[in-house]
Coordinates of C-alpha atoms in Angstrom, one line a residue:
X270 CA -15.3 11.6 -21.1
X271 CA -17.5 12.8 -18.6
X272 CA -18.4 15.7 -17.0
X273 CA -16.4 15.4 -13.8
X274 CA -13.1 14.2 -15.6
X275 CA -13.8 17.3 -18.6
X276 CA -13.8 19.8 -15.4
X277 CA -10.4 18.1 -14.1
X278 CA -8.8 18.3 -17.4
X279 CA -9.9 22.2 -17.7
X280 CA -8.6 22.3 -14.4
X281 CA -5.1 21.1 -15.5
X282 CA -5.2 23.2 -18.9
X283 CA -6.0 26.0 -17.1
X284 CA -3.7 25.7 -14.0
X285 CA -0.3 24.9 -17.0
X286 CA -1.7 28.0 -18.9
X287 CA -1.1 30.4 -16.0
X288 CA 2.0 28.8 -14.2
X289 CA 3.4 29.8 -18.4
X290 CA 2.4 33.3 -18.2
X291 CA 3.8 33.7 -14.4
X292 CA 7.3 31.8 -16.0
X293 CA 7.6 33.9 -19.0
X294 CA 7.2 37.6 -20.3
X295 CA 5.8 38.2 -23.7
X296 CA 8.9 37.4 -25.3
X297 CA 9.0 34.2 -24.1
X298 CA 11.8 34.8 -21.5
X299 CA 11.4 33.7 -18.0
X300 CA 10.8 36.7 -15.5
X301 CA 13.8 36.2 -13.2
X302 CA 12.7 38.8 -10.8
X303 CA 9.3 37.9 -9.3
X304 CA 10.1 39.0 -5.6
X305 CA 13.7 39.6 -4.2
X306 CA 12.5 38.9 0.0
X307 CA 13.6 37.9 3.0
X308 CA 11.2 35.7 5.5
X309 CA 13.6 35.4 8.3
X310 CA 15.3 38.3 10.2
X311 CA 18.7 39.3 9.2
X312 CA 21.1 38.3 12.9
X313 CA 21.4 40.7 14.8
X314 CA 19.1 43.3 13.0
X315 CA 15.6 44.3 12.0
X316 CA 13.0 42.2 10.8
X317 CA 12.8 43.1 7.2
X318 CA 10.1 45.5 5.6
X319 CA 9.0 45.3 2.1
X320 CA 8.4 47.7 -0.9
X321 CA 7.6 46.8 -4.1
X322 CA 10.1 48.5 -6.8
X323 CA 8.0 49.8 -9.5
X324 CA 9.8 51.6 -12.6
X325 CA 13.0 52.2 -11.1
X326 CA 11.6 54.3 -7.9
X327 CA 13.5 52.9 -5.3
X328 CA 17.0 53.3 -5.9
X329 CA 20.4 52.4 -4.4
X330 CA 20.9 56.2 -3.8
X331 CA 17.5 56.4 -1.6
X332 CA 18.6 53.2 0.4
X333 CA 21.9 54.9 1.3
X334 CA 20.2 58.0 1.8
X335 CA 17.5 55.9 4.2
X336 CA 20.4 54.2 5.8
X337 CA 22.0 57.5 6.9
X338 CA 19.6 58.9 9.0
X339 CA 18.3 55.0 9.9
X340 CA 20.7 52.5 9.6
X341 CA 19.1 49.8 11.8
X342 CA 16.1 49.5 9.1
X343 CA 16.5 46.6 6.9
X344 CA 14.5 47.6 3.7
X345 CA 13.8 44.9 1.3
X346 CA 12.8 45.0 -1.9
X347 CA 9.9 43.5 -4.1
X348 CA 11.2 43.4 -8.1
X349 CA 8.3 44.0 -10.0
X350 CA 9.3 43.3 -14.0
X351 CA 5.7 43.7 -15.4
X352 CA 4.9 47.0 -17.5
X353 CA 1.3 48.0 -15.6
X354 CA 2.8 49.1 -12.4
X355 CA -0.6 51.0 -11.4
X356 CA -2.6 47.9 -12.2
X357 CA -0.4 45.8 -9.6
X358 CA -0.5 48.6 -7.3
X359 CA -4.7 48.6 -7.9
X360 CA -5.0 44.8 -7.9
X361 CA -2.7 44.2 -4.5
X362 CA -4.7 46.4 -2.3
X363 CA -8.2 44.7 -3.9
X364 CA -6.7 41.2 -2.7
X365 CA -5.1 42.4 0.7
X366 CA -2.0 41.5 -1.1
X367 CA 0.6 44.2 -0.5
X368 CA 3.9 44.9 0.5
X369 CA 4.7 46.7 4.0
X370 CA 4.9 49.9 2.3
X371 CA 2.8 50.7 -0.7
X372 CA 3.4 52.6 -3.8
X373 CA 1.1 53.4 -5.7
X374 CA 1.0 55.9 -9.0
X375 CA -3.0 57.0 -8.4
X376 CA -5.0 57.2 -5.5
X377 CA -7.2 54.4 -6.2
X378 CA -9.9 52.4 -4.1
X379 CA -10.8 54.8 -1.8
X380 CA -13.2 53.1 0.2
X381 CA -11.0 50.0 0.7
X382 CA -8.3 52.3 1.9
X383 CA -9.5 53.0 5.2
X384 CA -9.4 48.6 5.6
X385 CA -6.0 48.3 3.6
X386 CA -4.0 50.9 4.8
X387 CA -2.6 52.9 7.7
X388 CA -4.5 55.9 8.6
X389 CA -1.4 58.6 8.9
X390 CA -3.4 61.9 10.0
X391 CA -1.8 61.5 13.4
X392 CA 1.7 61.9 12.8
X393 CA 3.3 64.7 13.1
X394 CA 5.3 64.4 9.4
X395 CA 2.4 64.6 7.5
X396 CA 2.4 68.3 8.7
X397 CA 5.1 68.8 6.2
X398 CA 3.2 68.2 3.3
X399 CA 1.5 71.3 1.4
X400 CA -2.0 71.5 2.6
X401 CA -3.4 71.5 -1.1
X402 CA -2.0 68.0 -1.7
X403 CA -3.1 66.6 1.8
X404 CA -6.4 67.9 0.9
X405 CA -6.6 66.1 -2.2
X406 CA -5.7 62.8 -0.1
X407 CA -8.3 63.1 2.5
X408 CA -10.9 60.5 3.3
X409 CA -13.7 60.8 5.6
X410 CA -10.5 62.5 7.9
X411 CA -8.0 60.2 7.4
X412 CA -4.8 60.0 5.5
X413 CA -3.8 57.0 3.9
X414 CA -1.3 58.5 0.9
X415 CA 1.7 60.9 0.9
X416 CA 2.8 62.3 -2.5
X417 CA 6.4 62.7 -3.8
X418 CA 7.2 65.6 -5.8
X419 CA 4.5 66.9 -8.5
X420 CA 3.7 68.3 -11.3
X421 CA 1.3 71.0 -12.7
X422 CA -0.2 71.2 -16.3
X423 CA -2.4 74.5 -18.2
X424 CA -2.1 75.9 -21.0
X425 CA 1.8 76.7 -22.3
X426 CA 2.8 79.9 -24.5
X427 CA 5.9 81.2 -26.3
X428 CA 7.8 82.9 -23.8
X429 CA 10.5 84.8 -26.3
X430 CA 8.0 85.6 -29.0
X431 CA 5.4 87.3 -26.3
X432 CA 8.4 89.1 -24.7
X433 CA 9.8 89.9 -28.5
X434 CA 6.4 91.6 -29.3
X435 CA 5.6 93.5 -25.6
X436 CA 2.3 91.1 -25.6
X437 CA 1.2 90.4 -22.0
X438 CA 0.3 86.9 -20.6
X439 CA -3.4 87.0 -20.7
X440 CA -5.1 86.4 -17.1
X441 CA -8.7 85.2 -18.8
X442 CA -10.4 84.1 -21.6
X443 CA -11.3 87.4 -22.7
X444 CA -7.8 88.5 -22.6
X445 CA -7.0 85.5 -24.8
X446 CA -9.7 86.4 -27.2
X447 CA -9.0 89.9 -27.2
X448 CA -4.8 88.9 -28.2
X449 CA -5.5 86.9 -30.6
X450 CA -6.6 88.9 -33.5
X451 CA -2.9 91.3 -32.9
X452 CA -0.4 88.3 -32.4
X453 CA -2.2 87.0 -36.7
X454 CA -1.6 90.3 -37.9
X455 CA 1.9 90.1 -36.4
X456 CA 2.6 86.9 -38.8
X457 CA 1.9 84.2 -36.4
X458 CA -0.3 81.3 -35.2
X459 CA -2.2 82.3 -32.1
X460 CA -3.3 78.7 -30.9
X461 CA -2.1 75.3 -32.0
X462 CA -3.2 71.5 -29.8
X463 CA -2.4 68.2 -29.7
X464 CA -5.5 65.9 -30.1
X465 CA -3.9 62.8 -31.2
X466 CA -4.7 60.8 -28.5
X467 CA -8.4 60.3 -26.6
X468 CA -7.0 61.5 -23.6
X469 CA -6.4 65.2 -24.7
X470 CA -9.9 66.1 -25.6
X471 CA -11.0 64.8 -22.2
X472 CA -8.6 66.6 -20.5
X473 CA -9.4 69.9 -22.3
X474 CA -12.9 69.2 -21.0
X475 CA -12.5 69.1 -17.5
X476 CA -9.5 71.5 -17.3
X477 CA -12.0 74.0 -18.5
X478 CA -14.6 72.8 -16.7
X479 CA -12.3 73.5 -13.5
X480 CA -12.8 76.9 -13.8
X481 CA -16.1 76.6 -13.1
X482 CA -17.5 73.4 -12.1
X483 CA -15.3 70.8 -11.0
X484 CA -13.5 72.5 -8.4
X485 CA -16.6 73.3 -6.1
X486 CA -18.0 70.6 -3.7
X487 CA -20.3 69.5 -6.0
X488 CA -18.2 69.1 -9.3
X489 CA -15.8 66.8 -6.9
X490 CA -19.3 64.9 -5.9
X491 CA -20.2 64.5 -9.5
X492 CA -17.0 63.3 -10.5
X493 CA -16.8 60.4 -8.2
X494 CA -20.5 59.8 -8.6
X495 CA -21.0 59.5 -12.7
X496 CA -18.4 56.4 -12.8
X497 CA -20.1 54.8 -10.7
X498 CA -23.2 55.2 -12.0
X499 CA -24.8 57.7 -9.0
X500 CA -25.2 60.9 -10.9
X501 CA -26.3 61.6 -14.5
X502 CA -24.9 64.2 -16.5
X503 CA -27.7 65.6 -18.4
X504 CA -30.2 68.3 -16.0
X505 CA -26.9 69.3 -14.1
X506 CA -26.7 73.2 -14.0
X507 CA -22.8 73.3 -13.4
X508 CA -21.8 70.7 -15.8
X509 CA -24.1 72.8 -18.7
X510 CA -22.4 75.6 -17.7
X511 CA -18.6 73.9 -18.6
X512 CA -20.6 72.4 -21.8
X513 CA -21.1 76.0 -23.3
X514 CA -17.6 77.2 -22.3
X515 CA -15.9 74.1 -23.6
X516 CA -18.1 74.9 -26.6
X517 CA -16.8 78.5 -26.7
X518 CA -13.0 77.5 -26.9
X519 CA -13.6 75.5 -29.9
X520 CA -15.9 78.2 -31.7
X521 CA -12.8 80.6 -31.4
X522 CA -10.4 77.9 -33.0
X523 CA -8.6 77.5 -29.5
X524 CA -9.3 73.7 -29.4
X525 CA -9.3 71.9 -32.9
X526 CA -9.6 68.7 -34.2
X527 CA -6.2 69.5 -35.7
X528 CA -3.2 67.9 -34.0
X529 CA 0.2 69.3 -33.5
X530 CA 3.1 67.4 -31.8
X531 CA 4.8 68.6 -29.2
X532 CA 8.2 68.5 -30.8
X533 CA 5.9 70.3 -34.3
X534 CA 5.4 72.9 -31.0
X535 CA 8.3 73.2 -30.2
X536 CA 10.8 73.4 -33.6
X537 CA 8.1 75.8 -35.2
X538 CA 8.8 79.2 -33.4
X539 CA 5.6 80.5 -34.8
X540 CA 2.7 79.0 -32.6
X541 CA 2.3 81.3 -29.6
X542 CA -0.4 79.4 -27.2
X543 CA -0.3 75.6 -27.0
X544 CA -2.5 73.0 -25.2
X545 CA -1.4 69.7 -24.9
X546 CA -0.6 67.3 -21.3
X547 CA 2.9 68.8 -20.8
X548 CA 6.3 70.3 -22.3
X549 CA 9.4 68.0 -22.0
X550 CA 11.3 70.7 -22.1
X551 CA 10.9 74.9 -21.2
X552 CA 13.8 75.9 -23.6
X553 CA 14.5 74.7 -27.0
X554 CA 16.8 75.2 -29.8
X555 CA 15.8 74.4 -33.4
X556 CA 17.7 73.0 -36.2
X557 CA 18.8 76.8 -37.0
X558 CA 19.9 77.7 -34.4
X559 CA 17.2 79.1 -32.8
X560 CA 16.8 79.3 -28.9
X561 CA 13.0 79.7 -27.7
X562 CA 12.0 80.0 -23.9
X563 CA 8.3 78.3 -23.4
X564 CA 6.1 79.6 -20.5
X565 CA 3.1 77.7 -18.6
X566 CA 0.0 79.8 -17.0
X567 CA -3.3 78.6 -16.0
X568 CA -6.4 77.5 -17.8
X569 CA -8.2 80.6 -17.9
X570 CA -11.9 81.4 -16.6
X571 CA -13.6 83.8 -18.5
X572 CA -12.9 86.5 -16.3
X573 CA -9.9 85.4 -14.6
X574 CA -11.3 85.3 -11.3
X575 CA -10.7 81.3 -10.9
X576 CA -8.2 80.2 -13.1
X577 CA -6.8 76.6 -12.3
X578 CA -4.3 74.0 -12.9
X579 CA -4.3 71.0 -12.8
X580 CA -2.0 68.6 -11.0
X581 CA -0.1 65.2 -10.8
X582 CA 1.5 62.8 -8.3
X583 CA 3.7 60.5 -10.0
X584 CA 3.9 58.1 -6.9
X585 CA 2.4 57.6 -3.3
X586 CA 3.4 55.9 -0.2
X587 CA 1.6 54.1 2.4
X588 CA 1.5 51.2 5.0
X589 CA 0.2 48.1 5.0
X590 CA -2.8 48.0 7.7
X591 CA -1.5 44.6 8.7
X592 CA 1.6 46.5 10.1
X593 CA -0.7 47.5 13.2
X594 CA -1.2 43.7 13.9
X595 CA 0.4 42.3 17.5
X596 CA 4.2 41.0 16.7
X597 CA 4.5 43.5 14.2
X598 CA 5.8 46.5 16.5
X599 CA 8.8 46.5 14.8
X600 CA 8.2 46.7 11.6
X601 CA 5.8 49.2 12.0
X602 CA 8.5 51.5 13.5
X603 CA 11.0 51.3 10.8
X604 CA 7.8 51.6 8.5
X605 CA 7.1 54.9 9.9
X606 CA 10.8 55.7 9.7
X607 CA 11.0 55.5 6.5
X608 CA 7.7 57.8 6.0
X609 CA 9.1 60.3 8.3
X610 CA 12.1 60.2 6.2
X611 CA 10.1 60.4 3.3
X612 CA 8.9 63.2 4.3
X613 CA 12.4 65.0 4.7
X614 CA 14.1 67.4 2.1
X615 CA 16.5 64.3 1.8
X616 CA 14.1 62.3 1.4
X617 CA 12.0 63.8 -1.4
X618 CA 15.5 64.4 -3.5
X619 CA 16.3 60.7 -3.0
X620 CA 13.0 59.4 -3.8
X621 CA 13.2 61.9 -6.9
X622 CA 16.7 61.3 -8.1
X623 CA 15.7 58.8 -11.4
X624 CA 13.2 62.2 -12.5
X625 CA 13.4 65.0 -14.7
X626 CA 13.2 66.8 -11.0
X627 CA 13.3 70.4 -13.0
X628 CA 9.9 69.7 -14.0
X629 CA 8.6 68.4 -10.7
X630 CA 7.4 71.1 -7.7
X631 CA 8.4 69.6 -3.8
X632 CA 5.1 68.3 -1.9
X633 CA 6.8 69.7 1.5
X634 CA 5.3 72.7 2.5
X635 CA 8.7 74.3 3.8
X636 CA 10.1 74.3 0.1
X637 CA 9.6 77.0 -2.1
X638 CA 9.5 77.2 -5.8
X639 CA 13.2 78.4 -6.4
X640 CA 13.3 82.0 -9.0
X641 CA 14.4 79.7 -11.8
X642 CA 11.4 76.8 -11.8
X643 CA 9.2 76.9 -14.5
X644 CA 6.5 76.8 -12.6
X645 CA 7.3 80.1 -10.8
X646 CA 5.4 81.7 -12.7
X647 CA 2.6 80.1 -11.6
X648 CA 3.5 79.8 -7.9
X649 CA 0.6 82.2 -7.0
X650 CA -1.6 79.6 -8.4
X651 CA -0.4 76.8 -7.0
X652 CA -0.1 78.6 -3.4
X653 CA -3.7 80.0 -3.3
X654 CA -4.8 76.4 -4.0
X655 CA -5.9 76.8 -7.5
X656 CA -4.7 73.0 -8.7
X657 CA -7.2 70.4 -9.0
X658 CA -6.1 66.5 -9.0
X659 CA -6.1 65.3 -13.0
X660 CA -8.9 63.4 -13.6
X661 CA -8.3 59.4 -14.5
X662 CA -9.3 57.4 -10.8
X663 CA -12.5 55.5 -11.1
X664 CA -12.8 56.8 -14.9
X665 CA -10.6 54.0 -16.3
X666 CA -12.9 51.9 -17.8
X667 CA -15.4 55.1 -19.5
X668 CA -12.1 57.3 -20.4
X669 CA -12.0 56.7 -23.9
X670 CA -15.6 55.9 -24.9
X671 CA -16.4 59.4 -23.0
X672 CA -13.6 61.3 -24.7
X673 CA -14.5 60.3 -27.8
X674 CA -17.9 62.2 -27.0
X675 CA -16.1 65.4 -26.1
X676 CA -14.0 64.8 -29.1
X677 CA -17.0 64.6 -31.7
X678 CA -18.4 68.3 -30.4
X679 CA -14.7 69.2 -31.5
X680 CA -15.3 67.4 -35.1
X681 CA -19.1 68.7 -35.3
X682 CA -20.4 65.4 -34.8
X683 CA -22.3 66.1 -31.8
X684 CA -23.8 69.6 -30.7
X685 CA -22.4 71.2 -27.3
X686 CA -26.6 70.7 -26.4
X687 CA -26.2 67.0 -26.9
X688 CA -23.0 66.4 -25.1
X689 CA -24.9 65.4 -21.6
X690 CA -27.4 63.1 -22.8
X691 CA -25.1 61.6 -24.8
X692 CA -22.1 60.8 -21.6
X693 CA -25.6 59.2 -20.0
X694 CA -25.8 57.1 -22.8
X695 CA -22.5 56.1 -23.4
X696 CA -21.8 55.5 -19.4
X697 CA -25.2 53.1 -19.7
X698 CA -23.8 51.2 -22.7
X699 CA -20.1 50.9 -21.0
X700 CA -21.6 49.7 -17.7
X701 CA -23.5 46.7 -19.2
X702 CA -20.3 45.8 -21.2
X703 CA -18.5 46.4 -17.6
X704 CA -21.0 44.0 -15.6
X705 CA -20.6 41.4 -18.2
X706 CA -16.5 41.6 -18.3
X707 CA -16.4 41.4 -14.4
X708 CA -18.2 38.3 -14.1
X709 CA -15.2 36.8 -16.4
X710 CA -13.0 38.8 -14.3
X711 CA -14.2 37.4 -10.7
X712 CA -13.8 33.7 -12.2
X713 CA -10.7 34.7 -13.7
X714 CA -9.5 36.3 -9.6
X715 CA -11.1 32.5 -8.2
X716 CA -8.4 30.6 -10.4
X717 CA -5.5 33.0 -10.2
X718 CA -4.7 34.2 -6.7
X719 CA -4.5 30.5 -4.8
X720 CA -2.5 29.4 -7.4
X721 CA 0.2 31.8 -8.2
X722 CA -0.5 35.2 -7.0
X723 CA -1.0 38.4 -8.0
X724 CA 1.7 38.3 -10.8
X725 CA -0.5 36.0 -12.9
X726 CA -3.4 37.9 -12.8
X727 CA -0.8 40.8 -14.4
X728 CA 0.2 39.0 -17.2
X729 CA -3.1 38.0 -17.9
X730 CA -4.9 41.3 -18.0
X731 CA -1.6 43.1 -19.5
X732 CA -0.9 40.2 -21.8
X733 CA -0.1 42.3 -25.6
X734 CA -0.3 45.7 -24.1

């Protein structure tokens, strides 16, 4: 055989490989529901507008709520049966190959947004966002995202047993400390974590670190820099700084290489301060009967002076830049519609209505944190602007190997001095692995999009996961 006829046959192999994986889930069962769209305009009415339906978001109870305030808009929906929603959502704006309106679970790519997406600072809903989460979506002065309901995570304490004993919420690290030794002579456990997963230890790290670092000007810069290979970790004042404190809450036996569930958490009614990603739950009865209340508060600076939260947007919404194109008048309208009613009390409580919405806060600006939220407690926080955005866009592909750094200071594998050098190193060794996967990736892209889309290339990066 020769070399042209080999490269015609791998052609043909490759071409039946991925019209398989586009015709059939993991099981083996053919995926029914690759798009559910209309080309042609419904008689009589609007040209239709698309939005993909990712996890259940867009329900029949937001349609009906859409259609009371807009009837004329003919919304049309995109069925999307993989199980990496936020890598569709990443990979459809990277190919231009999105619906009308976007949704997307992070804020990623954005540098391509400003060329992908609408720029929404000019209309006049986005003025009934809270300012905090606008400011979180800016770019270069433009606003591309608006966030549905959110939520908040710090640290999360015993409500009933702090109440039972008198013992005060602490409002810094000192306090903590300073608790600590009278809630173990009182017969319980002052501080239990989960640590299970990779993700916990860097979240501990950078929660901390928000206290001091990572909230400025300059911890945002870094953080979008050191993924990207622009800024180094070792030499940097601020980041040293959130080394030794990180340091400090694993000294005290705050933050331990030993792991407790949630649910342990929970059932045990003897642990009093908890650290983990979030509580299912603010109230819980145990097997005897039991009833404990749970409480969240900030991480704590060491004086208290700039305690923080951090915070999470389940889901975004955007337009499709190619809205603004000449014929497409129409469709942009309704687009906006739907925004603006997005952007509605309705709207958000539509949008909502498939979440646990007790443990989401309202983006809008006009709604307050109702007396029996469990993050009232914390409303202070969250109005002074003490949140900062959780940390995972642009760090996907050095998460875990940098986690598992912060991690071994937590086992005593690696001294708090060490910690810096050692990201530097680790981000080197993950980029060349990085460069190396991306060239298979980009001959991978050349294959998949002309011949099937955007759905093949899910399957095949998703494929056992």
């Amino acid at each position: 055989m020769n070399k042209k006829s080999k490269k015609v046959v791998f052609g043909l192999l490759l071409f039946t490989l991925l019209c398989s994986l586009a015709a059939c889930g993991k099981d083996g069962s053919k995926n029914e529901s690759v798009k559910e769209m209309q080309e042609e305009e419904t008689e009589g009415g609007h040209e239709p507008i698309t939005i993909i339906r990712s996890n259940d978001l867009i329900t029949e109870e937001f349609v009906n709520a859409l259609h009371k305030v807009y009837p004329e808009i003919n919304l049309q929906i995109v069925s999307y049966g993989g199980r990496n929603g936020s890598g569709q959502a990443q990979y459809s704006m990277e190919m231009d190959d999105m619906t009308d309106i976007y949704v997307t679970s992070k804020a990623f790519n954005k540098e391509l947004m400003p060329e992908r997406l609408v720029d929404l600072a000019n209309y006049d809903f986005i003025n009934s966002y809270s300012t905090f989460l606008l400011n979180s979506l800016d770019v270069k002065g433009g606003i591309y995202l608006l966030p549905t309901g959110y939520t908040v995570a710090g640290m999360f304490y015993n409500k009933t047993i702090m109440q039972e004993n008198g013992w005060s919420v602490p409002d810094s690290f000192e306090e903590l400390l300073a608790l600590a030794p009278e809630i173990e002579a009182a017969g319980y456990q002052p501080f239990a974590n989960a640590i299970s997963l990779e993700g916990y230890p860097f979240n501990y790290f950078f929660s901390l670190g928000n206290t001091i670092y990572f909230g400025t000007q300059d911890g945002v810069q870094w953080k979008e820099n050191f993924p990207k290979g622009k800024a180094s970790a070792a030499g940097n004042e601020g980041l040293e700084e959130v080394v030794q404190y990180y340091n400090e809450w694993i000294e005290n036996g705050i933050i331990t290489n030993e792991h407790m569930s949630t649910e342990e958490y929970l059932e045990s009614g003897n642990v009093v301060f908890y650290l983990c990603l979030g509580l299912p739950s603010y109230e819980y009865e145990t097997e005897d009967g039991k009833t404990y209340e749970f409480g969240i508060m900030p991480w704590l600076s060491r004086d208290g002076s700039n305690n923080m939260l951090t915070q999470d947007v389940p889901r975004y919404f955007g337009l499709n830049k190619h809205l603004e194109e000449e014929g497409n008048e129409q469709k942009l309208e309704d687009a906006l519609h739907v925004l603006e009613f997005l952007s509605s009390e309705a709207g958000q409580e539509a949008i909502m209505s498939m979440a646990a919405t007790n443990l989401y806060a309202s983006p809008l600006n006009m709604d307050e944190i109702s007396e029996d939220h469990p993050y009232q407690e914390v409303a202070d926080v969250i109005n002074s602007g003490h949140t900062v955005q959780q940390v995972f866009v642009g760090w996907e592909d050095i998460l875990i190997p940098v986690a598992r750094d912060m991690r071994a200071v937590i086992t005593g594998e690696l001294s708090a001095d060490e910690l810096l050098e050692k990201l530097d190193e680790t981000y080197n060794e993950t980029a060349q692995l990085g460069i190396r996967a991306q060239i298979r990736m980009n001959c991978l892209k050349s294959w998949t999009r002309p011949i099937m889309g955007l759905l093949i290339w899910e399957r095949l990066i998703c494929m056992g996961h």
